[in-house]
PDB file of C-alpha atoms in Angstrom:
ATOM      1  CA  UNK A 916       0.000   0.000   0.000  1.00  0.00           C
ATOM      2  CA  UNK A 917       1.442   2.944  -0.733  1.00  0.00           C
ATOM      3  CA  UNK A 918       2.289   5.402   2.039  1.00  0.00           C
ATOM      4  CA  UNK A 919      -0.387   7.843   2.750  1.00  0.00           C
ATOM      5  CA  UNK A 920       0.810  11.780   3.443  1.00  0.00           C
ATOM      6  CA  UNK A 921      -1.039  13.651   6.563  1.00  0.00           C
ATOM      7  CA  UNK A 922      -3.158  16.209   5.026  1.00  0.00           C
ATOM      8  CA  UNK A 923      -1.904  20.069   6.110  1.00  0.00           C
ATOM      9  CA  UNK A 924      -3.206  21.184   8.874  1.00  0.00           C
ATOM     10  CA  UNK A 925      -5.802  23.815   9.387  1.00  0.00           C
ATOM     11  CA  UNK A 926      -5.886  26.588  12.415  1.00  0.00           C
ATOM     12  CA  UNK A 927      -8.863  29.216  12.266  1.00  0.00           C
ATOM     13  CA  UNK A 928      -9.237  29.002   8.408  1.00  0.00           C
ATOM     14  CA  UNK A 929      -5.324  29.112   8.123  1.00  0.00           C
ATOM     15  CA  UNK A 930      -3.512  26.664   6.108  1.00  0.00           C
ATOM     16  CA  UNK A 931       0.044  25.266   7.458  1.00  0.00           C
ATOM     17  CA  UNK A 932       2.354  21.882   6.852  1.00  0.00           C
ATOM     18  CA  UNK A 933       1.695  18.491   8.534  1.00  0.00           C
ATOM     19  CA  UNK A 934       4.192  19.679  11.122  1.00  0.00           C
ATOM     20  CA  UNK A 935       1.657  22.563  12.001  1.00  0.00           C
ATOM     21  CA  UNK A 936       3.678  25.258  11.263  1.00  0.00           C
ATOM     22  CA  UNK A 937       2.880  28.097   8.698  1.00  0.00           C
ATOM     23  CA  UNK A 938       3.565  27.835   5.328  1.00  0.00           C
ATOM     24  CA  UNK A 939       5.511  30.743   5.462  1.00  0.00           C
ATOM     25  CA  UNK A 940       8.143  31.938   8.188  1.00  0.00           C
ATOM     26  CA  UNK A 941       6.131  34.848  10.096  1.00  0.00           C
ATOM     27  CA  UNK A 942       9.663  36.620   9.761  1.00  0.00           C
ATOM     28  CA  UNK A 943       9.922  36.891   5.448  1.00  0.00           C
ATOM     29  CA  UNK A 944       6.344  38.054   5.391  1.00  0.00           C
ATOM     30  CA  UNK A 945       7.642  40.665   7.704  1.00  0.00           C
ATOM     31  CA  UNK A 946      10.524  41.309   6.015  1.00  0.00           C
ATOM     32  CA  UNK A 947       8.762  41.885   2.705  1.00  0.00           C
ATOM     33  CA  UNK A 948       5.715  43.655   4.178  1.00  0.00           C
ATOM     34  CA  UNK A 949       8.799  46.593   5.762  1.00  0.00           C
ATOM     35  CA  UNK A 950      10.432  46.547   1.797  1.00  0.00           C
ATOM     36  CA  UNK A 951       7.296  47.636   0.683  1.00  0.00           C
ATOM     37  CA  UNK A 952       5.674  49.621   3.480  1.00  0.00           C
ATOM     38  CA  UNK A 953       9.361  51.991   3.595  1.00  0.00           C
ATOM     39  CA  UNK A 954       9.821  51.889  -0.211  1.00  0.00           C
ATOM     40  CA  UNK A 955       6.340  53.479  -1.114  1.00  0.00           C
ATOM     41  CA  UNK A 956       6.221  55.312   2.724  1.00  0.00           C
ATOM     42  CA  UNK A 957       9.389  57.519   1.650  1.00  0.00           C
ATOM     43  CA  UNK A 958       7.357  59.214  -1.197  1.00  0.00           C
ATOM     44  CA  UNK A 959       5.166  60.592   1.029  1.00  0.00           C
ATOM     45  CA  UNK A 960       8.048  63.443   0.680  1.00  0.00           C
ATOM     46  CA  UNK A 961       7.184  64.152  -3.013  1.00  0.00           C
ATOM     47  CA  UNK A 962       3.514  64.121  -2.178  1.00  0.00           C
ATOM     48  CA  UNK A 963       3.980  66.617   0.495  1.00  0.00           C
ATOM     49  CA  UNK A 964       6.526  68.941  -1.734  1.00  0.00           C
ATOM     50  CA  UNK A 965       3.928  68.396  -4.435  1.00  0.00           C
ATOM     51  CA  UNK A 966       1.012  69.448  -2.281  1.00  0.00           C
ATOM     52  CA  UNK A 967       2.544  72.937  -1.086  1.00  0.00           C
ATOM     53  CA  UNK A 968       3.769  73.613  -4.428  1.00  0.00           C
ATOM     54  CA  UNK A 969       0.021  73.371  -5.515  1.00  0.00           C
ATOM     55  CA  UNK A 970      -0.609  76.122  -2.993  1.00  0.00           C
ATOM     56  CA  UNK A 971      -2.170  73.867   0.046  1.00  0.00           C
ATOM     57  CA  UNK A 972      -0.518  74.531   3.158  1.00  0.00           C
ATOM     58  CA  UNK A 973       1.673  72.791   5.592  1.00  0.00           C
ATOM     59  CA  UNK A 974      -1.803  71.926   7.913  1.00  0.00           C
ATOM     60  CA  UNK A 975      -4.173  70.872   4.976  1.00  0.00           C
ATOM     61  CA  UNK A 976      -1.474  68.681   3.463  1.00  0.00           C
ATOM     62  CA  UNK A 977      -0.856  66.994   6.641  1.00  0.00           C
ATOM     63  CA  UNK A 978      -4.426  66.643   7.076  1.00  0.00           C
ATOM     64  CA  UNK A 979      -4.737  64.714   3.435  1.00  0.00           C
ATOM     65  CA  UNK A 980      -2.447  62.309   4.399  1.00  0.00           C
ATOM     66  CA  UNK A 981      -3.771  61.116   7.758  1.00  0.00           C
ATOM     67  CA  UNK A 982      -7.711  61.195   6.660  1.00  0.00           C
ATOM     68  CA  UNK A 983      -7.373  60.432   3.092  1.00  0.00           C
ATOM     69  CA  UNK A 984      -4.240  58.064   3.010  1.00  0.00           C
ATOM     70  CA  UNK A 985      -4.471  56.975  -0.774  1.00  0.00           C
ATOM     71  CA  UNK A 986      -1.936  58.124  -2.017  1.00  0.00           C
ATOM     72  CA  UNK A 987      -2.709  58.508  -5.985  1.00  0.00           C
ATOM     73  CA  UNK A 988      -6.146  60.284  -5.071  1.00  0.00           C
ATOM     74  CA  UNK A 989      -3.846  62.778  -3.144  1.00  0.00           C
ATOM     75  CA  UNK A 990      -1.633  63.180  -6.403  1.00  0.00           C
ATOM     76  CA  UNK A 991      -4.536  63.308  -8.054  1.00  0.00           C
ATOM     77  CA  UNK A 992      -5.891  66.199  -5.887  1.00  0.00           C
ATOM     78  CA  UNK A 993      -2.756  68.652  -5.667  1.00  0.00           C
ATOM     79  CA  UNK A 994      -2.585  67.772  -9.719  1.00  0.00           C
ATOM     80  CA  UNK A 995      -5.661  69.137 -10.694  1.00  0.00           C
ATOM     81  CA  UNK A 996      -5.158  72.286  -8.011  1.00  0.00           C
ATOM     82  CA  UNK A 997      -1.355  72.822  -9.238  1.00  0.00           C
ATOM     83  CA  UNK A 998      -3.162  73.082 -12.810  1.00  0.00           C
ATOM     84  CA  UNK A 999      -5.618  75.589 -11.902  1.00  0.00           C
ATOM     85  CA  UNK A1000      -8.501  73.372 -11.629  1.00  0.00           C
ATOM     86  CA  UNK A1001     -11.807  73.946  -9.813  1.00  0.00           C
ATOM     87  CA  UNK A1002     -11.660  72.733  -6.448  1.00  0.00           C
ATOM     88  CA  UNK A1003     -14.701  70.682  -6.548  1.00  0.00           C
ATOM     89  CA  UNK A1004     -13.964  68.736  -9.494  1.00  0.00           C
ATOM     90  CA  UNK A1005     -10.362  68.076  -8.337  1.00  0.00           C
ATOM     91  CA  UNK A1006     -12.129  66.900  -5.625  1.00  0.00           C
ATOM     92  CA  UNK A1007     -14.647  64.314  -7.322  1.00  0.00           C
ATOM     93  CA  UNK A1008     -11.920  62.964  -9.562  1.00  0.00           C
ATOM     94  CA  UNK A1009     -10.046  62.076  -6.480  1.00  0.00           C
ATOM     95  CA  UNK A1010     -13.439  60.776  -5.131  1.00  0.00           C
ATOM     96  CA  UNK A1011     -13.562  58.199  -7.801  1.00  0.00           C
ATOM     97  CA  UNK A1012     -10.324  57.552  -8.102  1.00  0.00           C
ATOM     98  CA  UNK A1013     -10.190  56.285  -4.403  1.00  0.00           C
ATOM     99  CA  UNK A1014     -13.734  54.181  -5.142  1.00  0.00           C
ATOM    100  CA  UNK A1015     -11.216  51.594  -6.097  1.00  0.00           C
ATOM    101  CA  UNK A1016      -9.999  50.579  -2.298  1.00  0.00           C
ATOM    102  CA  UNK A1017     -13.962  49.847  -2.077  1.00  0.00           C
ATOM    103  CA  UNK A1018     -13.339  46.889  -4.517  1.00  0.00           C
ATOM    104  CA  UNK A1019     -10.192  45.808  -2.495  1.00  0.00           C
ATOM    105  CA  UNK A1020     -12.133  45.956   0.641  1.00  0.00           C
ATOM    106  CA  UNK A1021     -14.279  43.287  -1.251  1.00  0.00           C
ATOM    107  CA  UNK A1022     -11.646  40.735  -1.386  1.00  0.00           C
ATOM    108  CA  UNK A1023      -9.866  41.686   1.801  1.00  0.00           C
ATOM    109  CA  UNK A1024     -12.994  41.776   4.155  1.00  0.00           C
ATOM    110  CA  UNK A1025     -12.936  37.011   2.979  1.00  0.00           C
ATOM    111  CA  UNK A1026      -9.487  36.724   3.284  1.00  0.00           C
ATOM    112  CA  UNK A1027      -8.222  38.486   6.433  1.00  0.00           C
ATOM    113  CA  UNK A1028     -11.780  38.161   8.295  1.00  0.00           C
ATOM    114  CA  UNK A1029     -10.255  40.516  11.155  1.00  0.00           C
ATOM    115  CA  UNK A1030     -12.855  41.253  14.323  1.00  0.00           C
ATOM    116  CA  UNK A1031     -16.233  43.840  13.338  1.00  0.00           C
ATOM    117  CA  UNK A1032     -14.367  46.126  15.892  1.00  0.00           C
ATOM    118  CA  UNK A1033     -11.341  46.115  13.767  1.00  0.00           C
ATOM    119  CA  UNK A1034     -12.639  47.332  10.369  1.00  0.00           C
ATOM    120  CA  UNK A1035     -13.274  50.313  10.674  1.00  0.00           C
ATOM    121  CA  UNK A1036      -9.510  50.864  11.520  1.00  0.00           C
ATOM    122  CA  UNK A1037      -8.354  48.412   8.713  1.00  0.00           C
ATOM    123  CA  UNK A1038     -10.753  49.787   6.020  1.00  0.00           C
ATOM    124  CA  UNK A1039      -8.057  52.848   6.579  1.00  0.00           C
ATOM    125  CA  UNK A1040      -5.392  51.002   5.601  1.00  0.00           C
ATOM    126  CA  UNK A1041      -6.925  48.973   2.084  1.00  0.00           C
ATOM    127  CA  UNK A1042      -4.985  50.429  -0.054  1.00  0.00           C
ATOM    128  CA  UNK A1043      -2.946  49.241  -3.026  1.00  0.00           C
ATOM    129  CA  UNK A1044       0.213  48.196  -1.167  1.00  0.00           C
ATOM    130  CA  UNK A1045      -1.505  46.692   1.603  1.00  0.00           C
ATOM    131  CA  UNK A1046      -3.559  44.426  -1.009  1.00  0.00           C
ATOM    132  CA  UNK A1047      -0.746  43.700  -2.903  1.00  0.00           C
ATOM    133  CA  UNK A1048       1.232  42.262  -0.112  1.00  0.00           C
ATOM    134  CA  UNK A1049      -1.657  40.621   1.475  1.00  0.00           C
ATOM    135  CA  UNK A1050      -3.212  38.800  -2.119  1.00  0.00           C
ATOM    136  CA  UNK A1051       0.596  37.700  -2.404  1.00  0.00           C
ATOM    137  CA  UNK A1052       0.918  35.508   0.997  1.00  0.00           C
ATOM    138  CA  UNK A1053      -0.132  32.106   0.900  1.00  0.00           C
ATOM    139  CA  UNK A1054      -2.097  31.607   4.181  1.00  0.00           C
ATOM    140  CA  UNK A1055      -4.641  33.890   6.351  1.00  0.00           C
ATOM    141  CA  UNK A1056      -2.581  34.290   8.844  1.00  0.00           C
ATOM    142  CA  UNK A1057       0.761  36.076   6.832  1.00  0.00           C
ATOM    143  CA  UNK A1058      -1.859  38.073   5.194  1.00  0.00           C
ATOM    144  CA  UNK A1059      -2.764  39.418   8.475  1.00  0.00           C
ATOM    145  CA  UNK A1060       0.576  40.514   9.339  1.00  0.00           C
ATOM    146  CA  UNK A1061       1.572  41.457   5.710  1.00  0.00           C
ATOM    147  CA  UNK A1062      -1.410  44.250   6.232  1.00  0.00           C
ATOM    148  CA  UNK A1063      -0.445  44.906   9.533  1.00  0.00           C
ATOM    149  CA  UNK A1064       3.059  45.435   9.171  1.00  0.00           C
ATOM    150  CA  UNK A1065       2.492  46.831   5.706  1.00  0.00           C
ATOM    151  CA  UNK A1066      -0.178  49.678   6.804  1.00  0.00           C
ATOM    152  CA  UNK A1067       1.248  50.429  10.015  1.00  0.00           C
ATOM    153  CA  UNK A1068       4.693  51.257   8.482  1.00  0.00           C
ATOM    154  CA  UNK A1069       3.490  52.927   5.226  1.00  0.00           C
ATOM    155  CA  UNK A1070       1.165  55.529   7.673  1.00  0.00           C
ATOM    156  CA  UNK A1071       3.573  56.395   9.551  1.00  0.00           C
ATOM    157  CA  UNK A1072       6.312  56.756   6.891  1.00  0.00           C
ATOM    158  CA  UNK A1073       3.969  58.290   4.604  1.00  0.00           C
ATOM    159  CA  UNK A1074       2.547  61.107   7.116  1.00  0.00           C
ATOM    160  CA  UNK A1075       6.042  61.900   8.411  1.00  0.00           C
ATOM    161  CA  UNK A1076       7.408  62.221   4.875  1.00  0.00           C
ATOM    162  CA  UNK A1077       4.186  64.271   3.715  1.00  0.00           C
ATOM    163  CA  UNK A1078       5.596  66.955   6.688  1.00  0.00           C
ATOM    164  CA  UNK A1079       8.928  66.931   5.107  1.00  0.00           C
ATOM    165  CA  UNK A1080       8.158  67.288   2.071  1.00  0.00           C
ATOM    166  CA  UNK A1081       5.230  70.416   2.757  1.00  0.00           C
ATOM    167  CA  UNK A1082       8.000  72.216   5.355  1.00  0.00           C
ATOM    168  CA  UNK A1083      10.940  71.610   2.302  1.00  0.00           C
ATOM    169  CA  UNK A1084       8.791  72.676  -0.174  1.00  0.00           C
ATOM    170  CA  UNK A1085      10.314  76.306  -0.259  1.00  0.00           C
ATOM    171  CA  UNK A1086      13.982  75.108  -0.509  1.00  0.00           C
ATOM    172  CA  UNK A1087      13.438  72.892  -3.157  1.00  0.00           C
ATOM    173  CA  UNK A1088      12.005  75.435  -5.788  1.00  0.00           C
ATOM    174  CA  UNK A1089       9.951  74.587  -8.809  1.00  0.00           C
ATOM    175  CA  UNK A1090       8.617  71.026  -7.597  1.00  0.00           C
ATOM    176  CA  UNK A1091       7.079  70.123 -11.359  1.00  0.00           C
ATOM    177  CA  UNK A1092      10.836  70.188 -12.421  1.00  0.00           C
ATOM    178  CA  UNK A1093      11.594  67.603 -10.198  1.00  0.00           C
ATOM    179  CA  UNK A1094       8.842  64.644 -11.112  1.00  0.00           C
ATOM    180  CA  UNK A1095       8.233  63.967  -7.718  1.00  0.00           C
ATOM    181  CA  UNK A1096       4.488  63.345  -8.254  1.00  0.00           C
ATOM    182  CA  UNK A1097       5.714  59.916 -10.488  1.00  0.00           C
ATOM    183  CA  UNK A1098       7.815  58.643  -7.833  1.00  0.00           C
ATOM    184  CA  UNK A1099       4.888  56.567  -5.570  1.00  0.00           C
ATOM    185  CA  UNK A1100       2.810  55.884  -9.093  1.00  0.00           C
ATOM    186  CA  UNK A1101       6.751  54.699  -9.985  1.00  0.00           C
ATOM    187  CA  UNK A1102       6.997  52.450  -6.927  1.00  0.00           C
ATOM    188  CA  UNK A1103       3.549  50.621  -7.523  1.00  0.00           C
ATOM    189  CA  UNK A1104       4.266  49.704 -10.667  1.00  0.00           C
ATOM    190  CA  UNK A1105       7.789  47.902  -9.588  1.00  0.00           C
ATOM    191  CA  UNK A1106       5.649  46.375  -7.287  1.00  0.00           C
ATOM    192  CA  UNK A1107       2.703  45.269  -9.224  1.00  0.00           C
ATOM    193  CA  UNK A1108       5.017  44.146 -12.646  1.00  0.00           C
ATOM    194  CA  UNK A1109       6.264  40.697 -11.590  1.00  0.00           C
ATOM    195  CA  UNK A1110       2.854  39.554 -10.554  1.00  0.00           C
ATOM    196  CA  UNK A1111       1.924  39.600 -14.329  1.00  0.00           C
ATOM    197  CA  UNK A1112       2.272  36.249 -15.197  1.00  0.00           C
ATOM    198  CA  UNK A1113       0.087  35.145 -17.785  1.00  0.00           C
ATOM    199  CA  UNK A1114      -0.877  36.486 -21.502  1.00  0.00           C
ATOM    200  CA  UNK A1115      -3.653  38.081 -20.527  1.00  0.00           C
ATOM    201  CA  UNK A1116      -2.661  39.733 -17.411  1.00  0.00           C
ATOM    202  CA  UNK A1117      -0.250  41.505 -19.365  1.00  0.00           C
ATOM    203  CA  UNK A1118      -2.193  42.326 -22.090  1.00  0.00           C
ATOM    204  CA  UNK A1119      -4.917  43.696 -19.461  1.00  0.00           C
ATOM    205  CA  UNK A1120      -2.455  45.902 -17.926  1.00  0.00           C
ATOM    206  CA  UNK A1121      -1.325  47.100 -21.275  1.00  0.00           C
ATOM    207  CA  UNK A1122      -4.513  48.289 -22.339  1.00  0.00           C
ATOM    208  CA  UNK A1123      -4.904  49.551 -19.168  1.00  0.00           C
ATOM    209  CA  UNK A1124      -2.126  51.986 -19.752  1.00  0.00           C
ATOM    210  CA  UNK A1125      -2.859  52.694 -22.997  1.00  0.00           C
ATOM    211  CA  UNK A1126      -6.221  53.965 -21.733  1.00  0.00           C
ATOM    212  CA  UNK A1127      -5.005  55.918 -19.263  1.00  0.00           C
ATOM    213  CA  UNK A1128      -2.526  57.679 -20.797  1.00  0.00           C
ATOM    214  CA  UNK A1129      -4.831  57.759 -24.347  1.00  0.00           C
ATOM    215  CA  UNK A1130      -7.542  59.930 -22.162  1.00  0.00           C
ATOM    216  CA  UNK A1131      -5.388  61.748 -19.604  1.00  0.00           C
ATOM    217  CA  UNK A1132      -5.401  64.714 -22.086  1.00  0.00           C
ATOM    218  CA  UNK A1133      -9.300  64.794 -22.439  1.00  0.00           C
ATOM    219  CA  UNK A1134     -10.844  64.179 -19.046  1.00  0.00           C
ATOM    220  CA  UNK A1135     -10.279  65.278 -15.520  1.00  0.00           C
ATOM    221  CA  UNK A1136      -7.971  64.087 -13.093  1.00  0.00           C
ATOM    222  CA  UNK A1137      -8.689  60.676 -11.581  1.00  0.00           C
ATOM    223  CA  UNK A1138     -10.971  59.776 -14.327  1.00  0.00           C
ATOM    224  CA  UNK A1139      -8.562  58.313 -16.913  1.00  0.00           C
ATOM    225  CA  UNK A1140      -7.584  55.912 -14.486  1.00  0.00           C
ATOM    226  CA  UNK A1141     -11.142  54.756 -13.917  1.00  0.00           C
ATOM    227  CA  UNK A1142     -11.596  54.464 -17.143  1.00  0.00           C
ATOM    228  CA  UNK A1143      -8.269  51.750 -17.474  1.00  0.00           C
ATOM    229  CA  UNK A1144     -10.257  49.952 -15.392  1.00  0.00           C
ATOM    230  CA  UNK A1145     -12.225  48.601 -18.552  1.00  0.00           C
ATOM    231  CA  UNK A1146      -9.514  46.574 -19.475  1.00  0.00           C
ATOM    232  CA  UNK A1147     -10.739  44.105 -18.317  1.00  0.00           C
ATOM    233  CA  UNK A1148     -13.955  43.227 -19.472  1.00  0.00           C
ATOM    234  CA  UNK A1149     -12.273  44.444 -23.321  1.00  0.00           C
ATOM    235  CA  UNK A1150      -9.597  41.375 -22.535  1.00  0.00           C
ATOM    236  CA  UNK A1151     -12.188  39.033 -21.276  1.00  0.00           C
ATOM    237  CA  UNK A1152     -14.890  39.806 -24.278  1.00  0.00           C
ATOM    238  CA  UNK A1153     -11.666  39.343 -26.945  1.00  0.00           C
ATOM    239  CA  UNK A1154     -11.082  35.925 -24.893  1.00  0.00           C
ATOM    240  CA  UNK A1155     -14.717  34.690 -25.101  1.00  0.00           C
ATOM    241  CA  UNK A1156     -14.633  35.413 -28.705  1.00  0.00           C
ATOM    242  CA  UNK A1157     -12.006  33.509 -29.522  1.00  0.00           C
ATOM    243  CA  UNK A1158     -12.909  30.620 -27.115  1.00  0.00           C
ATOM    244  CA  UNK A1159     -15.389  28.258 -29.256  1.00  0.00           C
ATOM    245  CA  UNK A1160     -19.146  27.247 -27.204  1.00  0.00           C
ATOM    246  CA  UNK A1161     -16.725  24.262 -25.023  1.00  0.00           C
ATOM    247  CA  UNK A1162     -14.201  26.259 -24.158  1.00  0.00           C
ATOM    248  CA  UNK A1163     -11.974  25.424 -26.550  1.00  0.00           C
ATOM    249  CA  UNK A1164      -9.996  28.222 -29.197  1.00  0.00           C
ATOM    250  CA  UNK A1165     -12.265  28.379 -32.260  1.00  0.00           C
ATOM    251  CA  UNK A1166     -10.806  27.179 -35.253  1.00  0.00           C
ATOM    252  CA  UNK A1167      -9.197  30.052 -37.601  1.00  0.00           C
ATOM    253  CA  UNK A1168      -9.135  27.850 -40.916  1.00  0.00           C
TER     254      UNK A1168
END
């Protein structure tokens, strides 16, 4: 008979080996969780240089960043006032732009099931980073501290930096000539580029740039990137065309 193996073993909804521990060392997912949370957290500067440059001061930026804490709706904000836009639509297109973390909230809320006394702190922290590093760990219980550890450093590196950045403003001159506002945007993207995998994850977030950038010129801040967001369904419609009624790729002869 051949030898049987012991199935993994299970603690609160948490997957681990047959030796009960967790599939992955408590330690890495900490280590990663600090890469990411002081890597994005530092660009809080360039937010907060940004944000007095738009004419916001040192108070009202610092408020942004511990209320708001999404960092491409802030961007998105200063942007549209640096540009001379009207205050309420800056503010809607960072509105919608942030109706994203809704949708990671979604997938979050199954896999890290935290306490109902404990959302409404977490829902603070669902942001992109935060997801990322959660989706990415293999059991409940490293996605729990990959949030933790990931949203606890990033809000505190982020809000310091913001301060920094608004009280530096002056010294540094003409912030536009700097590209600071492309540094966190810069960051996410070395974050989010080696989870692309497959064919049509890459093709997804190609069209999703192409969209974005395509309509940046002809709507309002925050709204091109909404509008990436139909990527998609675009990839999944081309796929179901192509797939014949079983599944299977129809036949081009």
């Amino acid at each position: 008979m051949a030898e049987q193996t012991a199935p993994p073993v299970i603690r609160d909804g948490t997957p681990a080996e047959p030796d009960g521990t967790p599939a992955k060392p408590d330690a890495a997912v900490v280590r990663d969780a600090l890469g990411v949370g002081v890597a994005v957290g530092l660009s809080g500067f360039a937010f907060g240089v940004t944000s007095a440059g738009s004419g916001l001061s040192v108070l009202q930026t610092c408020v942004l960043s511990l209320l708001v804490f999404t960092g491409a709706s802030q961007f998105a904000l200063v942007g549209a006032l640096a540009a001379g836009g009207n205050p309420f639509t800056a503010a809607a297109g960072a509105f919608f732009l942030g109706t994203r973390n809704a949708f990671y909230g979604l997938r979050l809320s199954q896999l890290l099931a935290v306490p109902k006394a404990v959302r409404p702190f977490a829902a603070h922290w669902v942001i992109d980073e935060t997801t990322a590093v959660s989706l990415a760990q293999p059991t409940r219980r490293a996605a729990r501290i990959g949030f933790t550890v990931t949203g606890l450093t990033l809000y505190v590196l982020w809000n310091a930096t913001t301060l920094l950045g608004a009280l530096g403003a002056e010294a540094i001159g003409d912030t536009a000539a700097w590209g600071l506002d492309a540094a966190g945007p810069a960051v996410f993207l070395a974050l989010l580029a080696p989870m692309l995998k497959s064919a049509t994850e890459r093709a997804t977030a190609g069209i999703a740039v192409l969209l974005g950038l395509g309509l940046l010129p002809v709507l309002p801040a925050g709204v091109p990137v909404l509008a990436a967001a139909l990527a998609a369904p675009l990839v999944l419609w081309f796929q179901g065309r192509r797939m014949g009624p079983a599944g299977r790729e129809k036949d081009s002869r």
